[in-house]
Coordinates of C-alpha atoms and ligand atoms in Angstrom, one line a residue:
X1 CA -5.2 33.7 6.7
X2 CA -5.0 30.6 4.9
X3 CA -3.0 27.4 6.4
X4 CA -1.7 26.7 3.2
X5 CA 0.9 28.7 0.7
X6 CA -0.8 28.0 -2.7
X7 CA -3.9 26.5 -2.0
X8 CA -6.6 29.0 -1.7
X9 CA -9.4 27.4 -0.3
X10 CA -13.0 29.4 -1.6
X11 CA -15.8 30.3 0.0
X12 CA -18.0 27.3 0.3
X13 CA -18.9 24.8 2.9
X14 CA -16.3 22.0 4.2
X15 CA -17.0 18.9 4.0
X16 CA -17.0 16.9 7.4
X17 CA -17.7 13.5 8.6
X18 CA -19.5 12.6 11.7
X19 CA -20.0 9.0 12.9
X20 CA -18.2 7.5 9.6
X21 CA -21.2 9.8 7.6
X22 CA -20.3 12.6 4.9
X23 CA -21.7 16.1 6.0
X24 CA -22.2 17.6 2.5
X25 CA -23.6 21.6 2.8
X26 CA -25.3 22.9 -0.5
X27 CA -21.9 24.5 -1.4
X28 CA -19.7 22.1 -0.9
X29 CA -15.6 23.0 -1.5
X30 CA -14.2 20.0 -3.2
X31 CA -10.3 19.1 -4.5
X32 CA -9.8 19.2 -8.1
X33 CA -6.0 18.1 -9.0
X34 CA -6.1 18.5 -12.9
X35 CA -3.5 16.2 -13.5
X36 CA -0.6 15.9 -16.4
X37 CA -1.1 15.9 -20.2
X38 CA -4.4 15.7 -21.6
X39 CA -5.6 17.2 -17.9
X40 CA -5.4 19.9 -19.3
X41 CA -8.3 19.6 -22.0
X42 CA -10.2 16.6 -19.5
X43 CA -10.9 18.7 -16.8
X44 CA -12.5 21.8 -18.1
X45 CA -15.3 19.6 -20.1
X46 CA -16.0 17.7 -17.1
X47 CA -16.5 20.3 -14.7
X48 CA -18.8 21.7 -16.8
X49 CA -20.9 18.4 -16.8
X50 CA -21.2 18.4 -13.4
X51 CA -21.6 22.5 -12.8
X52 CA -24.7 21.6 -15.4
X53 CA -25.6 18.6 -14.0
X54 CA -25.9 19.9 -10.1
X55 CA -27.6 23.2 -11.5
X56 CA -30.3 21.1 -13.2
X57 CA -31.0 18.6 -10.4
X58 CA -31.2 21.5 -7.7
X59 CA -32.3 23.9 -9.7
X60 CA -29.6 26.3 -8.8
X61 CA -29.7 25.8 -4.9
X62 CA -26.6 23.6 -5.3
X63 CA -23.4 24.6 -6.4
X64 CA -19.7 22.8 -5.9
X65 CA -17.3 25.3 -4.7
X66 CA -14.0 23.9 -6.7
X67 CA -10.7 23.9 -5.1
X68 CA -7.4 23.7 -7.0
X69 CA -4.4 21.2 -5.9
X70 CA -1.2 21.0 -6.9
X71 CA 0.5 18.0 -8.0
X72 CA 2.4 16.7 -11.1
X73 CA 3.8 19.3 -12.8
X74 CA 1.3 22.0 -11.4
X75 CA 3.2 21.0 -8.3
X76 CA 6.8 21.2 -9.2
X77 CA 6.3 24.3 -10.8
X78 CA 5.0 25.6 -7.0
X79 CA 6.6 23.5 -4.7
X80 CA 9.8 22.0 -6.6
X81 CA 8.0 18.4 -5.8
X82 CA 5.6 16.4 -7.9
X83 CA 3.9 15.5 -4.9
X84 CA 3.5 17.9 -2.1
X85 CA 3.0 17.4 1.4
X86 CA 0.5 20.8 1.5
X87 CA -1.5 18.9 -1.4
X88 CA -1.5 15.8 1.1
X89 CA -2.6 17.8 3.9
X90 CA -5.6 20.0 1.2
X91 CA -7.4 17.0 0.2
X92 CA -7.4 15.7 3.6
X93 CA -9.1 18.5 5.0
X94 CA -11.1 18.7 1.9
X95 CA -12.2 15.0 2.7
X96 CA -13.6 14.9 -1.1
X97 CA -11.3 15.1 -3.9
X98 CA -11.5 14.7 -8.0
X99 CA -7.9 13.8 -10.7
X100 CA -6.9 13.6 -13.7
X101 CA -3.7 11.1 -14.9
X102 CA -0.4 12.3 -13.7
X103 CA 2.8 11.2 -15.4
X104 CA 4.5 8.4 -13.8
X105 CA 8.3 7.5 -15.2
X106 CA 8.7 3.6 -15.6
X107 CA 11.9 2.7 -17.6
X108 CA 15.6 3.1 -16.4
X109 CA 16.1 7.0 -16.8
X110 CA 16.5 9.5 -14.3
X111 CA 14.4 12.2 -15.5
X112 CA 11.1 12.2 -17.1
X113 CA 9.1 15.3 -18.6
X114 CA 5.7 16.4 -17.4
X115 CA 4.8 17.6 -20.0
X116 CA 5.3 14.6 -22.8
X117 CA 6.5 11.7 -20.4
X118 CA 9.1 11.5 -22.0
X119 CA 12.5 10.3 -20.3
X120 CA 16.0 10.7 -20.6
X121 CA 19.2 10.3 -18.2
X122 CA 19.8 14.6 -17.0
X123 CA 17.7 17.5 -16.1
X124 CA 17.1 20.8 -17.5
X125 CA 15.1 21.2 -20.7
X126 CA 13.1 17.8 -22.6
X127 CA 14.8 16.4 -25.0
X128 CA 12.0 15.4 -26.8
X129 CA 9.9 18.8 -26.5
X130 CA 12.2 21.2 -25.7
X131 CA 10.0 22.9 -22.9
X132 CA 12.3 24.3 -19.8
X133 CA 10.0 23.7 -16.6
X134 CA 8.5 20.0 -16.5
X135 CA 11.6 17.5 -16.0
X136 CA 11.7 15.9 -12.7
X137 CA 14.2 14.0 -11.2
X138 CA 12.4 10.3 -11.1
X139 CA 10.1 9.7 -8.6
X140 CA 7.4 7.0 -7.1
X141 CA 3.8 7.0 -8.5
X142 CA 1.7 10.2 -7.5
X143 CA -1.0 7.7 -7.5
X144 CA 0.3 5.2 -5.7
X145 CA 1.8 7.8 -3.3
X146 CA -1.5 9.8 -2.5
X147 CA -3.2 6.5 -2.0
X148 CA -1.0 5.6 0.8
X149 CA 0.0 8.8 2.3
X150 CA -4.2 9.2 2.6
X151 CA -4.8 5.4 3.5
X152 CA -7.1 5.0 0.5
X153 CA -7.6 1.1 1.1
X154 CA -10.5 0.8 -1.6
X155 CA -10.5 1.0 -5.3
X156 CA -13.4 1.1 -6.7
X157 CA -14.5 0.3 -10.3
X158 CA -18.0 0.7 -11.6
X159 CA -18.0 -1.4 -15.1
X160 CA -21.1 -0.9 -17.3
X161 CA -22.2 -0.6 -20.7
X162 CA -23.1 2.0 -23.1
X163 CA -25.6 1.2 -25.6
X164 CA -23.6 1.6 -29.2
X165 CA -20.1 1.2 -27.6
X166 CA -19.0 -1.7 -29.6
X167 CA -18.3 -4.4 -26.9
X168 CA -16.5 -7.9 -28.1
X169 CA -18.5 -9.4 -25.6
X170 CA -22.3 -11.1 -26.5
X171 CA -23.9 -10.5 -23.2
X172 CA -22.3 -7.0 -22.8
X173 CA -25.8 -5.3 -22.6
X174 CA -25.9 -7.3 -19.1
X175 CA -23.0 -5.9 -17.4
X176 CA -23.5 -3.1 -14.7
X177 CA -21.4 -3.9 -11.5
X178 CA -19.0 -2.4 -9.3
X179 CA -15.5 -4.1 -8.0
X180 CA -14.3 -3.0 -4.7
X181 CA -10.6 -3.7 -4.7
X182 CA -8.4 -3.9 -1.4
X183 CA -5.6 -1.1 -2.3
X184 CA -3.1 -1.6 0.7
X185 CA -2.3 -5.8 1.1
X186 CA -1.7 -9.1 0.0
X187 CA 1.1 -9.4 -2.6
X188 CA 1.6 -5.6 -3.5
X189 CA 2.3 -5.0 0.4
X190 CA 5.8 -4.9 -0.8
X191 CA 7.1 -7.9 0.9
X192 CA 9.0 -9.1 -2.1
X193 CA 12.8 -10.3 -1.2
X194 CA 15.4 -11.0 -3.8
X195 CA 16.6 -14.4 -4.2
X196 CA 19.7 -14.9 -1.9
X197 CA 18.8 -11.6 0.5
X198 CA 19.2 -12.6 3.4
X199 CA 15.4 -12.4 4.5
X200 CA 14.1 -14.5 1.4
X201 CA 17.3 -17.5 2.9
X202 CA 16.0 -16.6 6.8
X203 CA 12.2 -17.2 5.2
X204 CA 13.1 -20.6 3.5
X205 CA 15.3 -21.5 6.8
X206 CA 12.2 -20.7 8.9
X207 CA 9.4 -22.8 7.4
X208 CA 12.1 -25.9 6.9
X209 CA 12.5 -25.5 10.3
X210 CA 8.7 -25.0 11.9
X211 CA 7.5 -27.1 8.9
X212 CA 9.5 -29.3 7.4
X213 CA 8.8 -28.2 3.9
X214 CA 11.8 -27.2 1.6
X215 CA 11.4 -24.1 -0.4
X216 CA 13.9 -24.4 -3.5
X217 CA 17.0 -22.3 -2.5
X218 CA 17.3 -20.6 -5.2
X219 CA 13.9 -18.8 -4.8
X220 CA 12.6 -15.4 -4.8
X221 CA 10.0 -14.9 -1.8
X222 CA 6.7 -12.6 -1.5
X223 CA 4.8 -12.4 1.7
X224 CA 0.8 -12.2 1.1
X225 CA -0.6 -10.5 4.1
X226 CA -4.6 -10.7 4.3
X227 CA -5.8 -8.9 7.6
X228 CA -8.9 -8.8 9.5
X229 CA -8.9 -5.2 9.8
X230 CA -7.9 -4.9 5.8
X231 CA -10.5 -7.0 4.9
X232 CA -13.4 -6.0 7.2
X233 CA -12.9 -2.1 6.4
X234 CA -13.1 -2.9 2.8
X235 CA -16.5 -5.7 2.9
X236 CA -17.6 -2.8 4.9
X237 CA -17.4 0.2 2.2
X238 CA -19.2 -2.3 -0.7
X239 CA -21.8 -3.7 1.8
X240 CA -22.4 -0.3 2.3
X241 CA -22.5 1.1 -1.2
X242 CA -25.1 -1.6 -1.9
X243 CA -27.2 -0.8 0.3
X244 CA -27.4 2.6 0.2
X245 CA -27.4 2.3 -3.9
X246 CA -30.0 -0.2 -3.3
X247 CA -28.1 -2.6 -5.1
X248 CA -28.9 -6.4 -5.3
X249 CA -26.2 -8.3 -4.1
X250 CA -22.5 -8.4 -3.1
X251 CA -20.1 -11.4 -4.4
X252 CA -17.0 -12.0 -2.1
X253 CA -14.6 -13.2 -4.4
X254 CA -11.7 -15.2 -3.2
X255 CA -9.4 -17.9 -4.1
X256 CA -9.6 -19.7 -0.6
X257 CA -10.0 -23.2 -2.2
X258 CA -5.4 -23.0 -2.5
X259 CA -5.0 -20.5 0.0
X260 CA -6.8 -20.9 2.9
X261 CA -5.8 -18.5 5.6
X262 CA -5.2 -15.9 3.7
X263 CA -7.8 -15.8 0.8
X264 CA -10.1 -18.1 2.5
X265 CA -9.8 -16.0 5.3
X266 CA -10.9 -13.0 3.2
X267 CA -14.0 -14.8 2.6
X268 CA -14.8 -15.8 6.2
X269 CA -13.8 -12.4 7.3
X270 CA -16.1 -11.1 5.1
X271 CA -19.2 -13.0 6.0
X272 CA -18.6 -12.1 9.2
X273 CA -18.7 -8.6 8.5
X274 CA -21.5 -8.6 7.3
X275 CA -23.6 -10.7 10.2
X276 CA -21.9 -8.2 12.7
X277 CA -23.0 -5.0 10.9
X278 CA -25.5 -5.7 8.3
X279 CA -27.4 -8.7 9.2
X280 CA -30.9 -6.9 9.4
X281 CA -30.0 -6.1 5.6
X282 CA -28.4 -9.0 4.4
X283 CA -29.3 -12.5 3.7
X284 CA -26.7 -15.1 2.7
X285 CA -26.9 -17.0 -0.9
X286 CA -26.8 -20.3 1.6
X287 CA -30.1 -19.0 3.8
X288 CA -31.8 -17.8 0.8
X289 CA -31.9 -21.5 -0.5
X290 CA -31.6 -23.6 3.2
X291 CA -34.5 -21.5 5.0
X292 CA -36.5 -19.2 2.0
X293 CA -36.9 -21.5 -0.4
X294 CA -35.0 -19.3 -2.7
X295 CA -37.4 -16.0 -2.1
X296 CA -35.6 -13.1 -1.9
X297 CA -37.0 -11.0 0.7
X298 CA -37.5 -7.1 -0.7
X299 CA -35.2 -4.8 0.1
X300 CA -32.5 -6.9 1.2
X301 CA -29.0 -7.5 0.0
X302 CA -27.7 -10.9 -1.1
X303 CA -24.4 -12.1 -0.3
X304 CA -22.5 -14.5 -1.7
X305 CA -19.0 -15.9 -3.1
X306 CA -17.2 -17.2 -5.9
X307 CA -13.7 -18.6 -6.4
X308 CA -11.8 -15.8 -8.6
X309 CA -11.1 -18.0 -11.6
X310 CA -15.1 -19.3 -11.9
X311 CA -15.8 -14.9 -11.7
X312 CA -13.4 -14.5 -14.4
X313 CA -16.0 -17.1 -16.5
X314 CA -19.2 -15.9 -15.1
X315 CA -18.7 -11.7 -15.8
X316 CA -18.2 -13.3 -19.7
X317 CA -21.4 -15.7 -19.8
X318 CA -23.6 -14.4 -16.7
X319 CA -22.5 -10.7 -16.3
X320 CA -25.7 -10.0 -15.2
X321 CA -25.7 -11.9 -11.9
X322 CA -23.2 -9.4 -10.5
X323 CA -24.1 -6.1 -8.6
X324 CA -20.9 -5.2 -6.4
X325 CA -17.7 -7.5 -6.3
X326 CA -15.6 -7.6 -3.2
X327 CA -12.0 -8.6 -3.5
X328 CA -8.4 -8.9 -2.0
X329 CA -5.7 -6.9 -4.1
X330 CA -4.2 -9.1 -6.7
X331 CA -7.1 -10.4 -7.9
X332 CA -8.8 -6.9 -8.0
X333 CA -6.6 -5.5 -10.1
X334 CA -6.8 -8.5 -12.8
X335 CA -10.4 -8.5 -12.7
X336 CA -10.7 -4.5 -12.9
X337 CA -9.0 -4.8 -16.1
X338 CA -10.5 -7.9 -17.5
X339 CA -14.0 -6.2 -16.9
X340 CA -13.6 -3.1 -18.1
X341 CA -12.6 -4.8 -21.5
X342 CA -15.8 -6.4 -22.0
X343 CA -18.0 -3.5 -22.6
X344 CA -15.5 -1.7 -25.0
X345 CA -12.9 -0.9 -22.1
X346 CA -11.5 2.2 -23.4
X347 CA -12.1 5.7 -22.4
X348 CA -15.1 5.4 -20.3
X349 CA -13.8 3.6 -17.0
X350 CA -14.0 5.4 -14.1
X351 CA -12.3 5.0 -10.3
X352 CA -12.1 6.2 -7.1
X353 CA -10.2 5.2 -4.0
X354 CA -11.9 5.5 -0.8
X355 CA -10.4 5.6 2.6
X356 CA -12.3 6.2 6.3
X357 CA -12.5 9.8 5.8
X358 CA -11.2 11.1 2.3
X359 CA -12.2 9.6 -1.0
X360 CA -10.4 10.7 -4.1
X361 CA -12.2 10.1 -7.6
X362 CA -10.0 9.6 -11.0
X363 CA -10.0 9.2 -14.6
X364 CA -7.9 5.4 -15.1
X365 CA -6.2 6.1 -18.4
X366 CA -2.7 8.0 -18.7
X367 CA -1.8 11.4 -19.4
X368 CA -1.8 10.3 -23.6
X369 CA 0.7 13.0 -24.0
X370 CA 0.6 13.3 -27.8
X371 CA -3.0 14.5 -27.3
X372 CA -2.4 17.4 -25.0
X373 CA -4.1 20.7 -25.9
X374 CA -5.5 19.4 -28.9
X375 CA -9.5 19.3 -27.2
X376 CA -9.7 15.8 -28.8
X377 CA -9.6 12.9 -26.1
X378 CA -12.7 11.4 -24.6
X379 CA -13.2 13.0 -21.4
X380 CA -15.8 10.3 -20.4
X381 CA -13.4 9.0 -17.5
X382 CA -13.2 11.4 -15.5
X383 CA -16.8 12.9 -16.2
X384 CA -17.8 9.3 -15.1
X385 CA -15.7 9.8 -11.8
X386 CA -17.8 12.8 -10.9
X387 CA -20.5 11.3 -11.3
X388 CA -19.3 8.5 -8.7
X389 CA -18.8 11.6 -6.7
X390 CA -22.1 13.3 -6.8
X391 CA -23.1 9.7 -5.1
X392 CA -20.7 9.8 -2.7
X393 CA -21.8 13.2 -1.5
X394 CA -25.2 11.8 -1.6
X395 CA -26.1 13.9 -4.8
X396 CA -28.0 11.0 -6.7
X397 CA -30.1 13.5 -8.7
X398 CA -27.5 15.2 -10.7
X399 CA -25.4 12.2 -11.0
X400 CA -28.4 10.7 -12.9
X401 CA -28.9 13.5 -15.3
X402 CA -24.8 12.9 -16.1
X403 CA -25.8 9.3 -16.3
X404 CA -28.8 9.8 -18.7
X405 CA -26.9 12.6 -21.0
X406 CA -23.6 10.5 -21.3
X407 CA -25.9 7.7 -22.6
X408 CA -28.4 9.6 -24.9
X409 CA -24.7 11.4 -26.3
X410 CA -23.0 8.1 -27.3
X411 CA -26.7 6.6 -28.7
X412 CA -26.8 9.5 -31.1
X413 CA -23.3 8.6 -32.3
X414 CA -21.9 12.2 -30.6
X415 CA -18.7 11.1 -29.6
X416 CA -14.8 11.8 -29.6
X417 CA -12.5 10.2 -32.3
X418 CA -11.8 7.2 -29.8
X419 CA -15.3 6.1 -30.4
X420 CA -16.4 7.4 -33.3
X421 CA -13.6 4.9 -34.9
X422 CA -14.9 1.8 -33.8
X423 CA -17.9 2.4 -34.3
X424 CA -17.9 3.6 -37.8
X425 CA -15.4 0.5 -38.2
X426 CA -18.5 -1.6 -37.1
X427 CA -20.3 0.3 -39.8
X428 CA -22.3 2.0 -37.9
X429 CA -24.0 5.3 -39.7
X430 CA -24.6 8.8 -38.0
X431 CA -21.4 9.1 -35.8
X432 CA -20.4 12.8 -35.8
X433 CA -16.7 12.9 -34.6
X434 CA -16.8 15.8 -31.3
X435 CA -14.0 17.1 -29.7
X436 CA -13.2 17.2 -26.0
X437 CA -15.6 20.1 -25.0
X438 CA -17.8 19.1 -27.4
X439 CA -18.7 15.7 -25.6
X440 CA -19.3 17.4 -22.6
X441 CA -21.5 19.7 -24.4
X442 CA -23.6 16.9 -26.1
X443 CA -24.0 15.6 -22.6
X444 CA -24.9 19.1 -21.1
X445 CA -27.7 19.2 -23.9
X446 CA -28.9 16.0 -23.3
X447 CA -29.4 15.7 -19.9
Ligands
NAD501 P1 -2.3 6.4 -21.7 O1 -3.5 5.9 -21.1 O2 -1.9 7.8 -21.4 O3 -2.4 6.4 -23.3 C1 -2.4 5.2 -24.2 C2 -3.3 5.5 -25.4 O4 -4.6 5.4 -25.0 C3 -3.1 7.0 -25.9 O5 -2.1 7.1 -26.9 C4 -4.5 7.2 -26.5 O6 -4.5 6.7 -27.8 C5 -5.4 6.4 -25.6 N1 -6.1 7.2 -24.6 C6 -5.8 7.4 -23.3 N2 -6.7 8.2 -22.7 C7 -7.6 8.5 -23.6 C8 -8.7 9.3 -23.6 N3 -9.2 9.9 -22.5 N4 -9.4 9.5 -24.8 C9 -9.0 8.9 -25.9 N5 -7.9 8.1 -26.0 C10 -7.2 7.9 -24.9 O7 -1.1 5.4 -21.4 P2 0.5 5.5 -21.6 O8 0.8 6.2 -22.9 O9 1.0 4.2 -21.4 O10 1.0 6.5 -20.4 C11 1.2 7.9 -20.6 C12 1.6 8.4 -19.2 O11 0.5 8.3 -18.3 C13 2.7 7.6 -18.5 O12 3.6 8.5 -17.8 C14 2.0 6.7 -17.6 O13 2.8 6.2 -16.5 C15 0.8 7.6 -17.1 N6 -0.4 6.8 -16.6 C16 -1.0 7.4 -15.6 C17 -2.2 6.8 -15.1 C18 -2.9 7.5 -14.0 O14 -2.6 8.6 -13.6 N7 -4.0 6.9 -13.4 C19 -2.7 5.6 -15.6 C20 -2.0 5.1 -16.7 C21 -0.8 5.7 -17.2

């Protein structure tokens, strides 16, 4: 007997962690939440990458076992609830999970549709598409929800680029790195008091009276918690994706030159980190230039840090110093973005948030509900994800081969209608407009 009511779990092996390390079997059952809107045609073509991919690399001794979960409107049309506590408790024991977007409502309505996002002020059928089964009362982010319900504390945003995307940025060829972003502090903690509340006025009253120093009274108030825990769980999880990608270096980025204990401390927490757990495999930017007269010794990772604004200039004129990218929340998110942009942004950014146990992977755009069904969008998000997943599970090989085909595809000028736009706008010749599937399956051949 199952534990759960609509979650079938197949036959496969479970994934387990032992002493912080992923147990992966040679048919491992992984979580695939397909997600709202253009889920629908995203999914398919990426599982199909990776069922090719693995089959390729192992040469048929490996096979995922996939696992459907329910949430978004898959999950209120089982459980009445976008997202369910059984989905919560799947992925968990899963410990490895894969998404597509889910619909998240953000204006002043009540009620938005899963199936076209759109959102009006009552329940019952859309007003917009007429379909009976996919309004929902409003709700919080799925996204946002999942990642705290699962303690999820890293994002994490590889950024590359794609030979024949057209990039606005010069030294775009250079750019390969990954930013690890803390998920659950600092300013998005949610300690954000209205002006007047009665805890933003006992705040102000506070430091006046331990300080001295007046706060305006008319001020809203946000409290910016940086931990040690917070901070050393996340240096942790990019320390130990470089080393065990074999990646260069690590950049601790911070803005601890304003504020000292709680950016600053990110820093120093940071460095400390990484002397307490990785100092055989580490070597600090200062020691590589005090004691090694600037010799890198082989197989070690370097670490250094940058104040956030200075990283906002150097991933535009020296992208190719950075390797992984460590940062506290706010400035995570604005760098995420700001990266992403330089090689094309678009389509092909992948994501995944990682906790001590569970690590859920995710395509970063939206649902694009006017594309749903239609086998058009690019599905190189989310096939990008799984292929962050293959080297989570310590599957290198076949997330390689993904690697290789999704290059070779876009070279040829085999792309969906996203791409194939900009780049015949850039006058580019051979570009043969594909659809959905076919991606996938010009990355399949090219592998
Ligand atoms: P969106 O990303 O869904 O779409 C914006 C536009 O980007 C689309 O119209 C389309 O032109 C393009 N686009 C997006 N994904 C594409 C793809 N794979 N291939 C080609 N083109 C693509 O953003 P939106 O319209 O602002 O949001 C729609 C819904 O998605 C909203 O409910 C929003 O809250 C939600 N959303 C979810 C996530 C997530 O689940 N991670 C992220 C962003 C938005």
């Amino acid at each position: 007997m199952s534990q759960f009511q609509h979650v079938k779990i197949p036959k496969g092996d479970l994934i387990q962690v032992r002493d912080g390390k992923l147990q992966v079997g040679n048919h491992p059952i992984i979580g695939k939440l397909r997600g709202d809107g253009i889920g629908l045609d995203i999914f398919p073509a990426a599982e199909a990458v990776v069922d090719a991919a693995v089959d390729k690399a192992y040469g048929g001794k490996r096979k995922i076992a996939w696992c459907p979960v329910y949430c978004g409107l898959e999950g209120l049309n089982r459980y009445g609830e976008v997202l369910p506590q059984e989905s919560i408790d799947a992925i968990t024991h899963l410990k490895v999970a894969i998404k597509g977007p889910f619909t998240t409502p953000i204006g002043e309505e009540t009620h938005v549709c899963l199936h076209c996002a759109h959102q009006q002020y009552q329940g019952g059928a859309c007003e917009k598409c007429g379909k009976q089964d996919g309004v929902a009362k409003r709700f919080r982010s799925i996204n946002v929800g999942l990642r705290q319900k699962m303690d999820l504390y890293a994002c994490v945003r590889p950024v590359r680029y794609f030979e024949g995307v057209p990039a606005p940025n010069r030294y775009a060829q250079q750019v390969n790195f990954i930013i690890f972003r803390e998920n659950t502090e600092d300013v998005y903690a949610g300690h954000d008091f209205e002006r007047g509340s009665e805890v933003a006025e006992a705040i102000i009253a506070l430091i006046k009276e331990k300080t001295g120093r007046q706060i305006r009274p008319d001020s809203g108030i946000g409290v910016k918690p940086i931990s040690v825990t917070g901070t050393k769980r996340l240096v942790r999880r990019a320390l130990d994706w470089a080393v065990r990608n074999k990646l260069p270096s690590v950049t601790l980025v911070h803005k601890g030159n304003i504020m000292k204990f709680t950016e600053g401390s990110f820093c120093k927490w940071g460095y400390e980190l990484a002397a307490e757990e990785f100092g055989d495999v580490t070597v600090t930017e200062k020691k590589l230039w005090e004691e090694l007269d600037g010799k890198m010794p082989a197989g070690r990772v370097l670490l250094k840090d940058r104040i956030a604004d200075s990283i906002f200039q150097q991933i535009q004129t020296r992208p190719g110093e950075y390797s992984v990218l460590a940062l506290p929340n706010l400035n995570g998110d604005y760098l995420s973005d700001a990266a992403i942009a330089l090689v094309g942004g678009l389509g092909l950014g992948p994501g995944a948030n990682i906790g001590d146990e569970v690590a859920m992977f995710e395509a970063t755009h939206g649902t694009a509900p006017k594309y749903t069904g239609q086998n058009k969008v690019n599905p190189g998000s989310l096939i990008l994800s799984a292929e962050m997943m293959l080297r989570h599970m310590g599957w290198p090989e076949a997330a390689e081969l993904i690697m290789r085909g999704m290059a070779k595809a876009i070279k040829d000028g085999q792309v969906t209608y996203d791409l194939a736009r900009l780049m015949k706008a850039e006058g580019r010749k051979g570009v043969t407009e594909v659809s959905c599937s076919g991606f996938g399956q010009a990355i399949i051949e090219r592998m």
